[in-house]
Amino acid sequence: MNKHACRACRSRAGRVVLDLGEQPASDYFPRRDDPGPDPVYPLQMWLCSSCGLAQLLADPTVPEEPRGTEPAALVSQAADAVQRVAAARWLPAGGVVAEYGSPHGGSWLGLLAARGLKPAGPADPADVIVDCFGLMHAADQRAALAERAARLAPGGTLLLQYHALSTILRGGQWNALRHGHYAYYSTAALAGLLAAAGLVPRTAWRFELYGGTVLLAATRLAATGAGDGPDDALRSLLAADADLGVGDPGAFTGLQQDIQAHAKALHDWLAAERSAGRKVVGYGAASRAVALLCHARVDRLLLPAVIDASPAKQGLRMPGTDIPVAGPDELAARRPDAVLLFVPDLLAEVRAAYPDVEAAGGRWVDAATLGS
Ligand SMILES: [Zn+2]
């Protein structure tokens, strides 16, 4: 087997720090009547010893995820982010903006147009380049960052938003590891990647999205004069990364241990609910639910349906198990005692959207917190 070369610095020195074994592609939702078994692929995170980038080791899968409805949490975070970036004067009036978006949706262009920025033509240089969860989907991290850097107009700013590796480590979010998600950024490793692309990180903002999301602003090295290095906000993120040891394989040990503990807690809880005669359904047919359900060996006897509002996911089933995806109308029809929520950021939104669940005595349960 060819030894993996780092997706950023090309070093072959590194090691596997998280191993989920063989998993179905988390973005391949088979039709409900497809009996399976679904193909499985190794799912492993590798940590580069040279540049410190945590990354997906191999990825033989083809991305196919039906685009879901955009969670309100993501929409409101985008508005908050654009407001904060504008307040800090990183959005030049009349500037040209280019966006490298996520395949899962969520564009900032409308919000930026409302601030007077104009969209760039394809491949045109831009004063502001926005990348909201886009870069992580590039298999070749060095090439993808170089492409963005090359499009920055003189004096331009790259705005990069990512789910912080420190959040994944602190929160035991092992199921952030997914096929199609090639990089898991610490601010420390990202600063190095940016430097290699001729950019320098300047400031950052932190958001509660996904438990801890960072938006970082970077400019060209040459545009930076004395005193224009990382500001205090960015320095404190770098210091927190250093404290956590994000470049040290030892920092990932707990994450590996969390997998079985979390899976067992989920299975035990579902079994207990069933024994007690309580009806449970899932909510959120998200890719992050896939590895969790597979590890916990949950089938439809334990969880008869996962509700999802996305029309694109109706008639499908969860990968690697026989659990069907159902529409919100089934939420009312089934009158569950508990709804197991796989996307915690949706909590406020679903409580408001489906008040009948709690009115009928049911409760929402965050799948991520079971056993923790
Ligand atoms: Zn590397």
Short mmCIF file of C-alpha atoms and ligand atoms in Angstrom, two decimals:
data_model
loop_
_atom_site.label_atom_id
_atom_site.label_comp_id
_atom_site.label_asym_id
_atom_site.label_seq_id
_atom_site.Cartn_x
_atom_site.Cartn_y
_atom_site.Cartn_z
CA MET A 1 0.00 0.00 0.00
CA ASN A 2 1.30 3.45 -0.88
CA LYS A 3 2.03 5.50 2.16
CA HIS A 4 -0.26 8.49 2.52
CA ALA A 5 1.18 11.87 1.62
CA CYS A 6 -0.14 14.88 3.53
CA ARG A 7 -2.91 16.67 1.65
CA ALA A 8 -1.21 19.97 2.49
CA CYS A 9 2.57 19.64 2.90
CA ARG A 10 3.07 16.24 1.16
CA SER A 11 5.01 14.83 4.09
CA ARG A 12 4.63 11.08 4.59
CA ALA A 13 5.34 11.34 8.31
CA GLY A 14 2.22 11.02 10.39
CA ARG A 15 -0.11 8.53 11.99
CA VAL A 16 -3.70 7.45 12.27
CA VAL A 17 -5.22 9.16 15.31
CA LEU A 18 -8.85 8.11 14.93
CA ASP A 19 -10.11 4.90 13.38
CA LEU A 20 -13.83 4.26 12.83
CA GLY A 21 -13.22 0.99 10.99
CA GLU A 22 -15.28 0.11 7.93
CA GLN A 23 -18.19 2.50 7.42
CA PRO A 24 -20.81 3.06 4.73
CA ALA A 25 -20.38 6.30 2.83
CA SER A 26 -22.18 8.77 5.07
CA ASP A 27 -23.56 10.70 2.10
CA TYR A 28 -24.96 7.69 0.25
CA PHE A 29 -28.57 7.28 1.30
CA PRO A 30 -29.97 4.16 -0.43
CA ARG A 31 -33.57 3.87 -1.46
CA ARG A 32 -35.78 2.48 1.26
CA ASP A 33 -36.44 -0.72 -0.72
CA ASP A 34 -32.71 -1.31 -1.36
CA PRO A 35 -32.01 -4.28 0.94
CA GLY A 36 -28.26 -3.67 1.14
CA PRO A 37 -25.75 -4.54 2.38
CA ASP A 38 -24.33 -1.12 1.60
CA PRO A 39 -20.68 -0.97 0.56
CA VAL A 40 -18.31 0.02 3.36
CA TYR A 41 -14.98 1.83 3.32
CA PRO A 42 -12.26 2.50 5.88
CA LEU A 43 -12.80 5.76 7.76
CA GLN A 44 -9.67 7.08 9.45
CA MET A 45 -8.20 10.39 10.53
CA TRP A 46 -4.48 10.90 9.97
CA LEU A 47 -2.43 13.58 11.70
CA CYS A 48 0.52 15.01 9.78
CA SER A 49 3.67 15.17 11.91
CA SER A 50 5.12 17.91 9.74
CA CYS A 51 2.35 20.51 9.32
CA GLY A 52 -0.11 19.26 11.94
CA LEU A 53 -3.10 19.01 9.60
CA ALA A 54 -5.63 16.41 10.74
CA GLN A 55 -7.07 14.83 7.62
CA LEU A 56 -9.07 12.01 6.09
CA LEU A 57 -6.70 9.19 5.23
CA ALA A 58 -8.26 7.54 2.21
CA ASP A 59 -11.52 8.30 0.48
CA PRO A 60 -12.79 5.87 -2.13
CA THR A 61 -16.35 7.20 -1.93
CA VAL A 62 -18.22 9.43 -4.34
CA PRO A 63 -20.10 12.33 -2.76
CA GLU A 64 -23.83 11.97 -3.34
CA GLU A 65 -25.50 13.55 -0.35
CA PRO A 66 -28.89 14.97 -1.21
CA ARG A 67 -28.67 18.63 -0.29
CA GLY A 68 -30.63 19.10 2.91
CA THR A 69 -32.69 22.05 3.99
CA GLU A 70 -30.45 24.69 5.47
CA PRO A 71 -30.75 24.72 9.25
CA ALA A 72 -31.91 28.04 10.70
CA ALA A 73 -28.87 27.92 13.00
CA LEU A 74 -26.60 28.09 9.96
CA VAL A 75 -28.58 30.95 8.43
CA SER A 76 -28.51 33.03 11.59
CA GLN A 77 -24.81 32.33 12.17
CA ALA A 78 -24.06 33.58 8.64
CA ALA A 79 -25.92 36.82 9.36
CA ASP A 80 -24.10 37.20 12.69
CA ALA A 81 -20.73 36.51 11.03
CA VAL A 82 -21.23 39.00 8.21
CA GLN A 83 -22.36 41.62 10.72
CA ARG A 84 -19.26 41.07 12.88
CA VAL A 85 -16.87 41.07 9.93
CA ALA A 86 -18.44 44.27 8.61
CA ALA A 87 -18.24 45.93 12.04
CA ALA A 88 -14.52 45.11 12.12
CA ARG A 89 -14.17 46.82 8.70
CA TRP A 90 -13.07 43.79 6.70
CA LEU A 91 -15.70 44.34 3.98
CA PRO A 92 -14.63 47.15 1.62
CA ALA A 93 -17.56 49.15 0.24
CA GLY A 94 -18.09 48.36 -3.44
CA GLY A 95 -15.61 45.49 -3.24
CA VAL A 96 -15.80 42.37 -5.35
CA VAL A 97 -16.53 39.06 -3.61
CA ALA A 98 -15.99 35.45 -4.66
CA GLU A 99 -17.37 32.51 -2.77
CA TYR A 100 -16.10 28.97 -2.38
CA GLY A 101 -19.14 27.35 -0.89
CA SER A 102 -19.88 24.07 0.78
CA PRO A 103 -21.56 21.36 -1.31
CA HIS A 104 -24.07 21.13 1.55
CA GLY A 105 -25.36 24.65 0.80
CA GLY A 106 -25.35 27.92 2.69
CA SER A 107 -24.25 30.94 0.65
CA TRP A 108 -23.19 34.28 2.11
CA LEU A 109 -23.44 36.13 -1.20
CA GLY A 110 -26.90 37.55 -0.51
CA LEU A 111 -25.80 38.93 2.85
CA LEU A 112 -22.66 40.40 1.28
CA ALA A 113 -24.62 41.94 -1.61
CA ALA A 114 -26.75 43.70 1.01
CA ARG A 115 -23.49 45.19 2.32
CA GLY A 116 -22.69 46.56 -1.15
CA LEU A 117 -20.27 43.89 -2.33
CA LYS A 118 -20.47 42.76 -5.93
CA PRO A 119 -20.05 39.15 -7.08
CA ALA A 120 -16.86 38.35 -9.03
CA GLY A 121 -17.02 36.67 -12.41
CA PRO A 122 -15.80 33.09 -12.60
CA ALA A 123 -12.04 32.99 -11.84
CA ASP A 124 -11.89 36.83 -11.58
CA PRO A 125 -9.79 38.30 -8.78
CA ALA A 126 -11.73 39.33 -5.69
CA ASP A 127 -11.27 41.76 -2.81
CA VAL A 128 -13.03 39.35 -0.49
CA ILE A 129 -13.02 35.59 -0.82
CA VAL A 130 -15.49 33.78 1.39
CA ASP A 131 -15.08 30.11 2.15
CA CYS A 132 -17.69 28.80 4.55
CA PHE A 133 -17.02 25.07 5.13
CA GLY A 134 -15.82 24.81 1.52
CA LEU A 135 -12.10 24.10 1.84
CA MET A 136 -12.61 20.96 3.92
CA HIS A 137 -14.21 19.30 0.88
CA ALA A 138 -11.03 19.56 -1.22
CA ALA A 139 -8.96 16.37 -1.42
CA ASP A 140 -5.85 18.37 -2.31
CA GLN A 141 -5.65 20.97 0.44
CA ARG A 142 -2.53 22.68 -0.86
CA ALA A 143 -3.94 23.14 -4.37
CA ALA A 144 -7.30 24.35 -3.07
CA LEU A 145 -5.77 26.97 -0.80
CA ALA A 146 -3.35 28.08 -3.53
CA GLU A 147 -6.32 28.57 -5.89
CA ARG A 148 -8.04 30.83 -3.38
CA ALA A 149 -4.84 32.74 -2.61
CA ALA A 150 -4.22 33.31 -6.32
CA ARG A 151 -7.62 34.96 -6.75
CA LEU A 152 -7.10 37.50 -3.97
CA ALA A 153 -6.82 41.01 -5.39
CA PRO A 154 -4.03 43.19 -3.94
CA GLY A 155 -5.06 44.11 -0.40
CA GLY A 156 -7.77 41.44 -0.47
CA THR A 157 -9.02 39.32 2.39
CA LEU A 158 -9.72 35.60 2.59
CA LEU A 159 -12.46 34.70 5.07
CA LEU A 160 -12.30 31.03 6.02
CA GLN A 161 -14.86 29.39 8.29
CA TYR A 162 -14.25 25.96 9.80
CA HIS A 163 -15.44 23.66 12.55
CA ALA A 164 -12.48 23.89 14.93
CA LEU A 165 -10.48 20.74 15.68
CA SER A 166 -10.31 21.91 19.30
CA THR A 167 -14.12 21.66 19.41
CA ILE A 168 -14.00 18.12 18.04
CA LEU A 169 -11.39 17.13 20.62
CA ARG A 170 -12.97 18.85 23.61
CA GLY A 171 -16.51 17.76 22.77
CA GLY A 172 -15.68 14.16 21.88
CA GLN A 173 -17.14 14.81 18.42
CA TRP A 174 -15.58 11.72 16.83
CA ASN A 175 -18.39 11.50 14.27
CA ALA A 176 -17.25 14.77 12.73
CA LEU A 177 -14.94 12.41 10.82
CA ARG A 178 -16.66 11.74 7.52
CA HIS A 179 -15.95 10.63 4.01
CA GLY A 180 -15.81 13.70 1.77
CA HIS A 181 -14.50 15.87 4.62
CA TYR A 182 -10.79 15.85 3.92
CA ALA A 183 -9.44 18.24 6.57
CA TYR A 184 -10.14 19.03 10.25
CA TYR A 185 -8.47 22.33 11.04
CA SER A 186 -6.81 23.49 14.15
CA THR A 187 -6.18 27.21 13.96
CA ALA A 188 -2.51 26.36 14.49
CA ALA A 189 -2.27 24.02 11.49
CA LEU A 190 -4.34 26.36 9.33
CA ALA A 191 -1.96 29.25 10.09
CA GLY A 192 0.86 27.10 8.70
CA LEU A 193 -1.15 26.17 5.61
CA LEU A 194 -1.93 29.82 4.98
CA ALA A 195 1.73 30.79 5.34
CA ALA A 196 2.66 28.16 2.74
CA ALA A 197 0.15 29.83 0.38
CA GLY A 198 1.68 33.26 0.98
CA LEU A 199 -1.07 34.38 3.35
CA VAL A 200 -1.02 35.49 6.94
CA PRO A 201 -3.89 35.07 9.41
CA ARG A 202 -4.91 38.38 10.95
CA THR A 203 -7.95 37.95 13.13
CA ALA A 204 -10.67 35.45 13.99
CA TRP A 205 -14.17 35.29 15.37
CA ARG A 206 -15.62 32.36 17.27
CA PHE A 207 -19.22 31.12 17.01
CA GLU A 208 -21.22 28.50 18.91
CA LEU A 209 -22.26 26.73 15.70
CA TYR A 210 -21.44 22.97 15.91
CA GLY A 211 -20.12 23.58 19.43
CA GLY A 212 -17.34 25.89 18.26
CA THR A 213 -16.77 27.28 14.79
CA VAL A 214 -14.07 29.75 13.81
CA LEU A 215 -14.10 32.38 11.07
CA LEU A 216 -10.58 33.52 10.24
CA ALA A 217 -9.47 36.50 8.15
CA ALA A 218 -6.19 36.26 6.24
CA THR A 219 -4.39 38.64 3.92
CA ARG A 220 -1.38 38.37 1.67
CA LEU A 221 1.96 38.32 3.42
CA ALA A 222 3.19 41.30 1.39
CA ALA A 223 0.17 43.37 2.37
CA THR A 224 1.11 43.02 5.98
CA GLY A 225 3.26 45.65 7.56
CA ALA A 226 4.83 45.74 10.99
CA GLY A 227 2.21 45.19 13.67
CA ASP A 228 -0.23 43.58 11.19
CA GLY A 229 0.26 40.01 12.36
CA PRO A 230 -2.25 37.98 14.33
CA ASP A 231 -4.39 40.08 16.68
CA ASP A 232 -5.31 39.19 20.26
CA ALA A 233 -8.40 37.16 19.31
CA LEU A 234 -6.34 35.01 16.97
CA ARG A 235 -3.47 34.70 19.42
CA SER A 236 -5.80 33.38 22.08
CA LEU A 237 -7.14 30.69 19.70
CA LEU A 238 -3.55 29.70 18.87
CA ALA A 239 -2.68 29.59 22.58
CA ALA A 240 -5.74 27.41 23.29
CA ASP A 241 -4.68 25.04 20.49
CA ALA A 242 -1.20 24.84 21.98
CA ASP A 243 -2.62 24.06 25.44
CA LEU A 244 -4.75 21.28 23.99
CA GLY A 245 -1.81 19.86 22.02
CA VAL A 246 -3.69 19.73 18.72
CA GLY A 247 -0.57 18.58 16.86
CA ASP A 248 0.09 15.73 19.29
CA PRO A 249 -1.43 12.29 18.58
CA GLY A 250 -1.88 11.88 22.34
CA ALA A 251 -4.57 14.55 22.29
CA PHE A 252 -6.76 12.24 20.18
CA THR A 253 -6.71 9.22 22.52
CA GLY A 254 -9.89 10.26 24.29
CA LEU A 255 -11.68 10.73 20.99
CA GLN A 256 -11.03 7.10 20.03
CA GLN A 257 -12.26 5.93 23.44
CA ASP A 258 -15.41 8.02 23.14
CA ILE A 259 -16.61 6.00 20.15
CA GLN A 260 -17.49 2.77 21.94
CA ALA A 261 -18.73 4.60 25.04
CA HIS A 262 -21.03 6.79 22.97
CA ALA A 263 -22.28 3.89 20.83
CA LYS A 264 -22.99 1.75 23.90
CA ALA A 265 -24.80 4.60 25.64
CA LEU A 266 -27.04 5.09 22.60
CA HIS A 267 -27.81 1.39 22.25
CA ASP A 268 -28.50 0.98 25.97
CA TRP A 269 -30.75 4.03 26.06
CA LEU A 270 -32.80 2.88 23.05
CA ALA A 271 -33.10 -0.64 24.48
CA ALA A 272 -34.25 0.77 27.83
CA GLU A 273 -36.84 3.00 26.15
CA ARG A 274 -38.18 0.04 24.18
CA SER A 275 -38.33 -2.18 27.28
CA ALA A 276 -40.26 0.55 29.04
CA GLY A 277 -42.73 0.62 26.15
CA ARG A 278 -41.82 4.15 25.10
CA LYS A 279 -41.85 5.14 21.44
CA VAL A 280 -38.72 6.83 20.09
CA VAL A 281 -37.97 8.24 16.64
CA GLY A 282 -34.87 9.99 15.38
CA TYR A 283 -34.68 13.45 13.86
CA GLY A 284 -32.11 14.64 11.30
CA ALA A 285 -31.00 12.15 8.62
CA ALA A 286 -27.60 13.81 8.67
CA SER A 287 -24.31 12.27 7.67
CA ARG A 288 -23.12 12.59 11.27
CA ALA A 289 -25.84 10.15 12.39
CA VAL A 290 -24.58 7.41 10.11
CA ALA A 291 -21.41 6.29 11.90
CA LEU A 292 -23.13 6.62 15.27
CA LEU A 293 -26.05 4.38 14.30
CA CYS A 294 -23.69 1.87 12.66
CA HIS A 295 -21.34 1.68 15.65
CA ALA A 296 -24.28 1.31 18.02
CA ARG A 297 -25.80 -1.36 15.76
CA VAL A 298 -29.17 0.35 15.84
CA ASP A 299 -31.85 -1.07 13.57
CA ARG A 300 -35.48 -0.18 13.08
CA LEU A 301 -36.60 -2.38 15.94
CA LEU A 302 -34.84 0.08 18.22
CA LEU A 303 -35.42 3.17 16.10
CA PRO A 304 -38.29 2.75 13.61
CA ALA A 305 -37.67 5.97 11.68
CA VAL A 306 -35.46 9.01 11.34
CA ILE A 307 -37.52 12.09 10.55
CA ASP A 308 -36.06 14.64 8.13
CA ALA A 309 -37.65 17.73 6.63
CA SER A 310 -35.69 17.51 3.38
CA PRO A 311 -37.89 16.33 0.47
CA ALA A 312 -34.73 14.93 -1.16
CA LYS A 313 -34.37 12.36 1.61
CA GLN A 314 -37.92 10.99 1.53
CA GLY A 315 -38.17 7.38 0.39
CA LEU A 316 -34.58 6.71 1.43
CA ARG A 317 -33.10 4.88 4.37
CA MET A 318 -30.12 5.48 6.61
CA PRO A 319 -26.89 3.96 5.22
CA GLY A 320 -25.68 0.75 6.84
CA THR A 321 -28.94 -0.01 8.62
CA ASP A 322 -32.60 -0.69 7.80
CA ILE A 323 -33.97 2.49 9.39
CA PRO A 324 -36.16 4.45 6.95
CA VAL A 325 -36.08 8.23 6.60
CA ALA A 326 -39.57 9.67 7.05
CA GLY A 327 -41.17 13.08 6.59
CA PRO A 328 -42.27 15.41 9.38
CA ASP A 329 -45.89 14.26 8.96
CA GLU A 330 -44.87 10.97 10.57
CA LEU A 331 -43.73 12.88 13.62
CA ALA A 332 -47.34 13.80 14.28
CA ALA A 333 -48.68 10.37 13.29
CA ARG A 334 -46.32 8.42 15.56
CA ARG A 335 -46.73 10.61 18.66
CA PRO A 336 -43.30 9.63 20.05
CA ASP A 337 -42.42 9.77 23.74
CA ALA A 338 -38.94 10.91 22.77
CA VAL A 339 -37.33 12.32 19.64
CA LEU A 340 -33.63 11.60 19.39
CA LEU A 341 -32.01 14.61 17.77
CA PHE A 342 -28.90 13.90 15.69
CA VAL A 343 -28.22 17.56 14.85
CA PRO A 344 -28.08 19.47 18.16
CA ASP A 345 -27.89 22.85 16.37
CA LEU A 346 -31.47 22.22 15.24
CA LEU A 347 -32.93 22.04 18.77
CA ALA A 348 -34.43 25.53 18.99
CA GLU A 349 -35.73 25.27 15.43
CA VAL A 350 -37.43 21.88 15.78
CA ARG A 351 -38.96 22.69 19.16
CA ALA A 352 -40.57 25.72 17.53
CA ALA A 353 -41.52 23.88 14.33
CA TYR A 354 -43.07 20.85 16.05
CA PRO A 355 -44.65 22.09 19.30
CA ASP A 356 -46.99 19.05 19.25
CA VAL A 357 -44.14 16.79 20.33
CA GLU A 358 -43.84 18.43 23.74
CA ALA A 359 -47.54 19.29 23.94
CA ALA A 360 -48.25 15.55 23.74
CA GLY A 361 -45.79 14.87 26.55
CA GLY A 362 -42.84 13.93 24.34
CA ARG A 363 -39.32 15.25 24.75
CA TRP A 364 -36.34 16.07 22.59
CA VAL A 365 -33.14 14.20 23.43
CA ASP A 366 -29.73 15.25 22.12
CA ALA A 367 -28.07 12.07 20.78
CA ALA A 368 -24.63 13.60 21.31
CA THR A 369 -25.09 13.90 25.07
CA LEU A 370 -26.21 10.33 25.79
CA GLY A 371 -23.65 8.72 28.05
CA SER A 372 -21.64 11.88 28.57
ZN ZN B 1 1.34 18.00 6.39
#
